[in-house]
XYZ file of C-alpha atoms in Angstrom:
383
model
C 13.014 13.031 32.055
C 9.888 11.747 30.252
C 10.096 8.175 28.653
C 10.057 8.159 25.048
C 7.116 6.907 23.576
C 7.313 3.489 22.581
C 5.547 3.712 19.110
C 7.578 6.433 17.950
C 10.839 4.215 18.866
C 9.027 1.809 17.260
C 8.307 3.888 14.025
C 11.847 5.331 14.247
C 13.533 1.607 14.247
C 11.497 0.975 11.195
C 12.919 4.114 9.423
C 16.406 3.465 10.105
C 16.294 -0.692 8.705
C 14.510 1.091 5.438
C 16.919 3.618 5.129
C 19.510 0.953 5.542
C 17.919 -1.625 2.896
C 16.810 1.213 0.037
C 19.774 2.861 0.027
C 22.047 -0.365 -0.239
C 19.983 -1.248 -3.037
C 20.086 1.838 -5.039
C 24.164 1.456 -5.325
C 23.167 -2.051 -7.152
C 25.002 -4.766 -7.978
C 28.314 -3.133 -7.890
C 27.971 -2.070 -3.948
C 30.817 -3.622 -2.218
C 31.131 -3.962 1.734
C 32.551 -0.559 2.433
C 29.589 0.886 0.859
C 27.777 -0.717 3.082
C 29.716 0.693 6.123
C 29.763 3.917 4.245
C 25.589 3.844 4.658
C 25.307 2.487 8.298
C 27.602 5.609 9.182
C 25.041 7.423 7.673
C 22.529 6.356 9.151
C 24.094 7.000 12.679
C 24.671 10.697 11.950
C 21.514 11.528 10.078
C 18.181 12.738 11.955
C 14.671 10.564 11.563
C 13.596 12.971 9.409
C 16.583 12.931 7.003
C 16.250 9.136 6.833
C 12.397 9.258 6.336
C 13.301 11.754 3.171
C 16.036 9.517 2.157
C 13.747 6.491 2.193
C 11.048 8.357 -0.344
C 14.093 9.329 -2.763
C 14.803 5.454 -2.888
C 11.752 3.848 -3.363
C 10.253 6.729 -5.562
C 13.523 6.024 -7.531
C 12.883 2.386 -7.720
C 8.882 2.867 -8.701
C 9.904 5.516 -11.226
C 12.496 3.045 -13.621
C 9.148 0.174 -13.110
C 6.718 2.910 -14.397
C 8.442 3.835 -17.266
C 9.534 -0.025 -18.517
C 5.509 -0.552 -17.795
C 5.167 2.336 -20.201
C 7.583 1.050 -22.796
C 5.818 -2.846 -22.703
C 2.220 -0.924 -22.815
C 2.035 2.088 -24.813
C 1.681 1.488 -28.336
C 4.362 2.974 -30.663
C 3.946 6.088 -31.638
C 6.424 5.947 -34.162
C 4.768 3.371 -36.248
C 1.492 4.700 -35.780
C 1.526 8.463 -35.750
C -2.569 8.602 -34.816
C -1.371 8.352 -30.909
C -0.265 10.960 -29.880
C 2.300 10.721 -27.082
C 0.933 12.787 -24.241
C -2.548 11.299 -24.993
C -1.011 8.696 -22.453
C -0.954 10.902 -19.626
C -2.772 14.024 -19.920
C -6.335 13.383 -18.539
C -9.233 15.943 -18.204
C -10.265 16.539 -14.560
C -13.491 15.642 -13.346
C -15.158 19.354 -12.981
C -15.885 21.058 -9.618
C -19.407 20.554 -10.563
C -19.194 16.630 -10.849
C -18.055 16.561 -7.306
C -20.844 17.952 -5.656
C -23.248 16.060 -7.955
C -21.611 12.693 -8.607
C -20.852 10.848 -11.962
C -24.080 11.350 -13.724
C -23.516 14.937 -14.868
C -21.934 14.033 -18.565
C -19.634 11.420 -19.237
C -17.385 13.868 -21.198
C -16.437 15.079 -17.601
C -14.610 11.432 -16.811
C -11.373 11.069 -17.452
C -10.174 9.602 -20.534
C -8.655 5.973 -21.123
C -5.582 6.377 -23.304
C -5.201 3.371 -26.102
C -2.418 0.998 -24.606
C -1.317 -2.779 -26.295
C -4.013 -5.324 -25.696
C -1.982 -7.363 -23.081
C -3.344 -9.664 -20.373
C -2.403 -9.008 -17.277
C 0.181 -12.111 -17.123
C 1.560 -11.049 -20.422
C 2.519 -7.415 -18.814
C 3.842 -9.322 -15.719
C 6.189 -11.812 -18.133
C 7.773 -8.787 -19.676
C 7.881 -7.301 -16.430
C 9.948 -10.236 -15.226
C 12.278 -9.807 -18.216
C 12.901 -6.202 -16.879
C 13.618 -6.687 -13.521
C 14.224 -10.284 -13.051
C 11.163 -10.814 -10.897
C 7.622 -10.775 -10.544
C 4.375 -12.004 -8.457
C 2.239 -14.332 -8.517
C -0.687 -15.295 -6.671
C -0.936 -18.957 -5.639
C -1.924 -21.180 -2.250
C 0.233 -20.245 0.600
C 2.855 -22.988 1.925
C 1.256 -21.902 4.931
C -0.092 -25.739 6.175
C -3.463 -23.698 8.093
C -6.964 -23.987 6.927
C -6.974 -19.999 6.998
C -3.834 -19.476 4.949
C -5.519 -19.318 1.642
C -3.909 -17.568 -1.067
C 0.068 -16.322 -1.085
C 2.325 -13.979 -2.667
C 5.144 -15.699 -4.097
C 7.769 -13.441 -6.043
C 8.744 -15.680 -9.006
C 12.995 -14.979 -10.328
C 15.168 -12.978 -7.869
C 15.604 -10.062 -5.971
C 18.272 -8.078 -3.642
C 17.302 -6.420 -0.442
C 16.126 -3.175 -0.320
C 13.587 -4.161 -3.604
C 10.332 -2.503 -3.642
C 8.381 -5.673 -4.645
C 4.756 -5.173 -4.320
C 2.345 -2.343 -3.410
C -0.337 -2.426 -1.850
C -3.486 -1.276 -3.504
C -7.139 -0.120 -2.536
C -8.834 2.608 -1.085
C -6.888 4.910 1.425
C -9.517 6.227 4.389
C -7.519 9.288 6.599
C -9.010 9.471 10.058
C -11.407 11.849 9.054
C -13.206 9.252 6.795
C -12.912 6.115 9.165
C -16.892 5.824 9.858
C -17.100 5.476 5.851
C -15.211 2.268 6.010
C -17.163 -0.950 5.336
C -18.318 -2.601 8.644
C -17.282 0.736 11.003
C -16.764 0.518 14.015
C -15.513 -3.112 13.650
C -14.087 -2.585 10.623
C -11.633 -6.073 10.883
C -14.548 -8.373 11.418
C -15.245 -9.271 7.700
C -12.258 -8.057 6.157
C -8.561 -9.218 6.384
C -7.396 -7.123 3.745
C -6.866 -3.603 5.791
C -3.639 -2.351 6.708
C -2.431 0.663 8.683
C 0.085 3.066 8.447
C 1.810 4.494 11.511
C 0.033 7.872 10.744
C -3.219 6.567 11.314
C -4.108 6.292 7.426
C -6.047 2.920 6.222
C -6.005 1.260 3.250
C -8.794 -1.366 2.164
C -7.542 -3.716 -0.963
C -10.529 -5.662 -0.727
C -11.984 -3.992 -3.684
C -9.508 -4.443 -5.861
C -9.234 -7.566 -5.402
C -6.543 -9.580 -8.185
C -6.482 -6.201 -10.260
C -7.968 -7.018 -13.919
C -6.767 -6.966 -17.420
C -7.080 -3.661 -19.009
C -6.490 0.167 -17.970
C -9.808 1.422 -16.787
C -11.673 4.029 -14.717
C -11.787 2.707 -11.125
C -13.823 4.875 -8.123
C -13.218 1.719 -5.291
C -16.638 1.078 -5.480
C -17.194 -2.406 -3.495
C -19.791 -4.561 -4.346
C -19.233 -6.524 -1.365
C -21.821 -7.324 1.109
C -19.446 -7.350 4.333
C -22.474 -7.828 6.755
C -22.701 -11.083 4.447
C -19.541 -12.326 4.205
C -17.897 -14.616 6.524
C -14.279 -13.253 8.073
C -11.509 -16.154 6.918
C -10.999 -17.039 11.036
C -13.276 -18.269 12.800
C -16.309 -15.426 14.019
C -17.158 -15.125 17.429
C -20.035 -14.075 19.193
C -18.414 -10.740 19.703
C -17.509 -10.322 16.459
C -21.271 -11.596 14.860
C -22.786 -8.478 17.423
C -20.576 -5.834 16.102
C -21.194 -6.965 12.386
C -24.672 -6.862 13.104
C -24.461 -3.607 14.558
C -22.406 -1.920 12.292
C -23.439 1.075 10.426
C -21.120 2.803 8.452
C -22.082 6.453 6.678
C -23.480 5.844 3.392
C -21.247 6.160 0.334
C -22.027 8.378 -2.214
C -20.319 8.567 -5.696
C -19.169 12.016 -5.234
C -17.415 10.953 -2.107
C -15.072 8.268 -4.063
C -12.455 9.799 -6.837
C -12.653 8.172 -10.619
C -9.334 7.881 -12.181
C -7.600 5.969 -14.861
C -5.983 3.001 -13.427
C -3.659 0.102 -15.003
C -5.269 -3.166 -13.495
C -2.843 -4.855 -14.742
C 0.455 -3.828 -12.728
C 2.165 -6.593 -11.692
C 3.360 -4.703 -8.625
C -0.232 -4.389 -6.911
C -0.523 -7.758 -4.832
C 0.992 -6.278 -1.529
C -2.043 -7.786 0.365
C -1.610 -11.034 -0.618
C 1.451 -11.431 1.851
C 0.842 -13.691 4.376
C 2.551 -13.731 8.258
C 4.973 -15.951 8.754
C 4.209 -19.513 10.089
C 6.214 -20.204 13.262
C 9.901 -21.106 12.604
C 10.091 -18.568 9.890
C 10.576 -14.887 9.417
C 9.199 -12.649 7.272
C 11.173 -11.352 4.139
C 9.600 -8.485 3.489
C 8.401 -5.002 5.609
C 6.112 -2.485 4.829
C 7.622 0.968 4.394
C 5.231 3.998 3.861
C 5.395 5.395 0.698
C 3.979 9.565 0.069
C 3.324 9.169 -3.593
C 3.871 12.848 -5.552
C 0.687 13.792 -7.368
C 2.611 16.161 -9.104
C 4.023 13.004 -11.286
C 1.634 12.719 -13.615
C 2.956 10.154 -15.327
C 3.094 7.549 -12.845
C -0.127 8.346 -12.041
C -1.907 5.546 -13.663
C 0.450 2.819 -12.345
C -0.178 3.094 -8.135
C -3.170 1.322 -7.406
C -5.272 3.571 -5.073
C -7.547 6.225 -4.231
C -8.605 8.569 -1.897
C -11.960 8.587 -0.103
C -13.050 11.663 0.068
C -11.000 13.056 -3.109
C -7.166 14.418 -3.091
C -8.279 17.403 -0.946
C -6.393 16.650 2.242
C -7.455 16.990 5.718
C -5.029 17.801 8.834
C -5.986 15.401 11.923
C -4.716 15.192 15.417
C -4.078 12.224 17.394
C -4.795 11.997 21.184
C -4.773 8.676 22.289
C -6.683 6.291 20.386
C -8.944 8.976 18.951
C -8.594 11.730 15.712
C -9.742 15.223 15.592
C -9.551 17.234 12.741
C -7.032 20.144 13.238
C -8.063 23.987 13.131
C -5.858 23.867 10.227
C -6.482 21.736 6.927
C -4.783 21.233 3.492
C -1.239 20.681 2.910
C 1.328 23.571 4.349
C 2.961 26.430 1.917
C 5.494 24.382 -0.500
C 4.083 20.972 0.412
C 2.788 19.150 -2.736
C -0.263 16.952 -2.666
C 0.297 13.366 -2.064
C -1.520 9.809 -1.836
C -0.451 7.745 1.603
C 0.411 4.779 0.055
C 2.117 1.588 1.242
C 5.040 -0.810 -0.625
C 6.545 -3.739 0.395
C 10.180 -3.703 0.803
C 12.527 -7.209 0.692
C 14.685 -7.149 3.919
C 17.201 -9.404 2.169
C 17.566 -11.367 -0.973
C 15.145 -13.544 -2.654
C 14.623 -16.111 -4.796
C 11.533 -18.054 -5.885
C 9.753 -17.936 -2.563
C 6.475 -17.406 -0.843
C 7.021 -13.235 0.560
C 5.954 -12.966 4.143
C 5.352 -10.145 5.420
C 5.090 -9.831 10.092
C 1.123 -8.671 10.416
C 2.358 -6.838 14.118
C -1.280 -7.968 15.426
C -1.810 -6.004 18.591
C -2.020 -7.783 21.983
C -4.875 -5.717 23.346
C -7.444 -7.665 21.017
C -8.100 -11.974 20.781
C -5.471 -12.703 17.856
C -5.851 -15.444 15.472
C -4.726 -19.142 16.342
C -2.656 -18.994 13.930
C -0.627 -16.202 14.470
C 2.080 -16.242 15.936
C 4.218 -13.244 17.001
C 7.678 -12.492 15.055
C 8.339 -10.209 18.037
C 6.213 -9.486 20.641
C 7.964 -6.322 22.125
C 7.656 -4.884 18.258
C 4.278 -5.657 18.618
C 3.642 -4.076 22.209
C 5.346 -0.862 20.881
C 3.523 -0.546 17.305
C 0.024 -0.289 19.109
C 1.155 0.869 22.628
């Protein structure tokens, strides 16, 4: 009898506490205890992969009512001013087969178009968010008392468990693009703001930084010098070498995918989370989230792209390394997604700093500031 492998437990645990949480919170307020027992019974009978499903229902659920009050607070009324046409809001040209293998500069008629929406800021939107959902982020210094705390997601009102409450945004990289990331091969030295998924997908916020305060075309382009900028811990001489060393494939526009993006959402601030300081526990998990690409009009509201375009790319694991698989593209009667990440509460909330456990692996020098939530969770996410 073979040992199971202790990241798939791992992954499997995670599954089961997110089917557990996002189910419970889809009955709402009214959910009384036996619902509760009703779910964890469930959860016993039902397969990983029923769970997993389960999980996408609830959170797609949950990100489908916050898309369309975003649309009712953003889109101008169409009622009062018949000139907007309603599926102006969502319908946008595709960038031609020709503007991929050339880039951006072949006419600017092949971009997609940025519907007309209200002329909020982006903490307007995230008031009348609040008044929706009785919640919302903000961004101010952690309570964190270390030098390399720095900023911290606090969710301002209150929230049950099983909330998605933040996103996290940037460009996603699938195994076949990793030597594209900034920095490759040490792709952590200069930036904190990556985060894996247990598929083997990463997702860099850093360019989008705080978001901004209008709907716009956004390709992830990254300004960012990261052979110039400092990491927020301290850099050792191992880490100066590699950064020095470093040289990831060249970008080209082509590579990167332009859509129409709303800055604004309150939701995308999911790297902002810091790990808990010791004493506390985090409050929030990530769960991975397959965003549809067949919704349309959500589209504009999940804060990411793909390197590489939409066209996806089957990879194998073996190991610690990824090789593309004979075959590619999504199977018959899959649809097309984007690998995305949200940020779940594991119980309820109010006006508090979200933490979030980083699972740092032990193979690599960690931080002197982190310390471990679990350290068997964290031997079995990387083992």
């Amino acid at each position: 009898m073979f040992a199971r492998d202790p990241r798939h437990l791992q992954f499997e645990v995670d599954v089961n506490r997110l089917f557990l949480y996002t189910s419970y919170y889809r009955l709402g307020v009214n959910a009384e205890e036996k619902d509760a027992e009703e779910i964890i019974d469930m959860a016993s009978k039902a397969s990983v992969d029923e769970q997993q499903k389960q999980v996408q229902e609830n959170v797609h659920y949950q990100l489908t009512n916050m898309c369309q009050a975003m649309d009712s607070i953003l889109l101008p009324d169409t009622a009062n001013c018949p000139s907007q046409v309603p599926s102006e809001a969502h319908n946008y040209p595709r960038r031609s087969g020709l503007s991929f293998a050339v880039g951006t500069g072949v006419a600017s008629g092949n971009k997609p178009a940025v519907p007309a929406t209200r002329p909020l800021t982006r903490a307007e939107l995230s008031n009348k968010f609040r008044d929706h959902f009785r919640y919302t982020l903000d961004i101010r210094p952690s309570q964190i008392p270390h030098n390399d705390a720095g900023q911290g997601l606090f969710l301002s009102g209150e929230a049950n468990a099983g909330a998605v409450l933040a996103i996290y945004p940037g460009v996603i990289y699938s195994p076949a693009y990793y030597q594209y990331i900034p920095g490759y091969p040490r792709i952590d030295a200069c930036n904190n703001y990556l985060i894996t998924r247990y598929d083997g997908t990463i997702i860099d916020a850093k360019p989008w930084r705080s978001g901004g305060d209008t709907r716009e075309i956004w390709n992830g382009s990254d300004l960012v010098d990261y052979n110039a900028v400092p990491s927020k811990s301290q850099e050792n001489n191992s880490d100066r070498a590699w950064r020095m060393l470093s040289k990831p494939m060249k970008k080209s526009y082509s590579e990167n995918f332009d859509e129409v993006l709303e800055r604004r959402n309150p939701l995308a601030f999911g790297h902002f989370a810091n790990h808990p300081q010791k004493g506390s526990t985090p409050n929030v998990m990530i769960c991975p989230y397959d965003f549809p690409l067949t919704a349309n009009d959500m589209r504009v509201y999940i804060p990411n792209i793909t390197f590489g375009g939409e066209e996806p790319i089957t990879m194998k694991r073996f190991g610690s390394f990824w090789f593309k698989s004979r075959r590619s593209g999504n199977q018959v009667g899959e649809s097309p997604v984007l690998k995305t990440l949200v940020l779940v509460s594991t119980r309820s909330i109010c006006d508090e700093e979200l933490f979030l456990n980083y699972r740092y692996s032990n193979s690599k020098k960690r931080p002197e500031w982190y310390v471990p939530v679990d350290e068997e969770e964290d031997k079995r996410r990387w083992s």
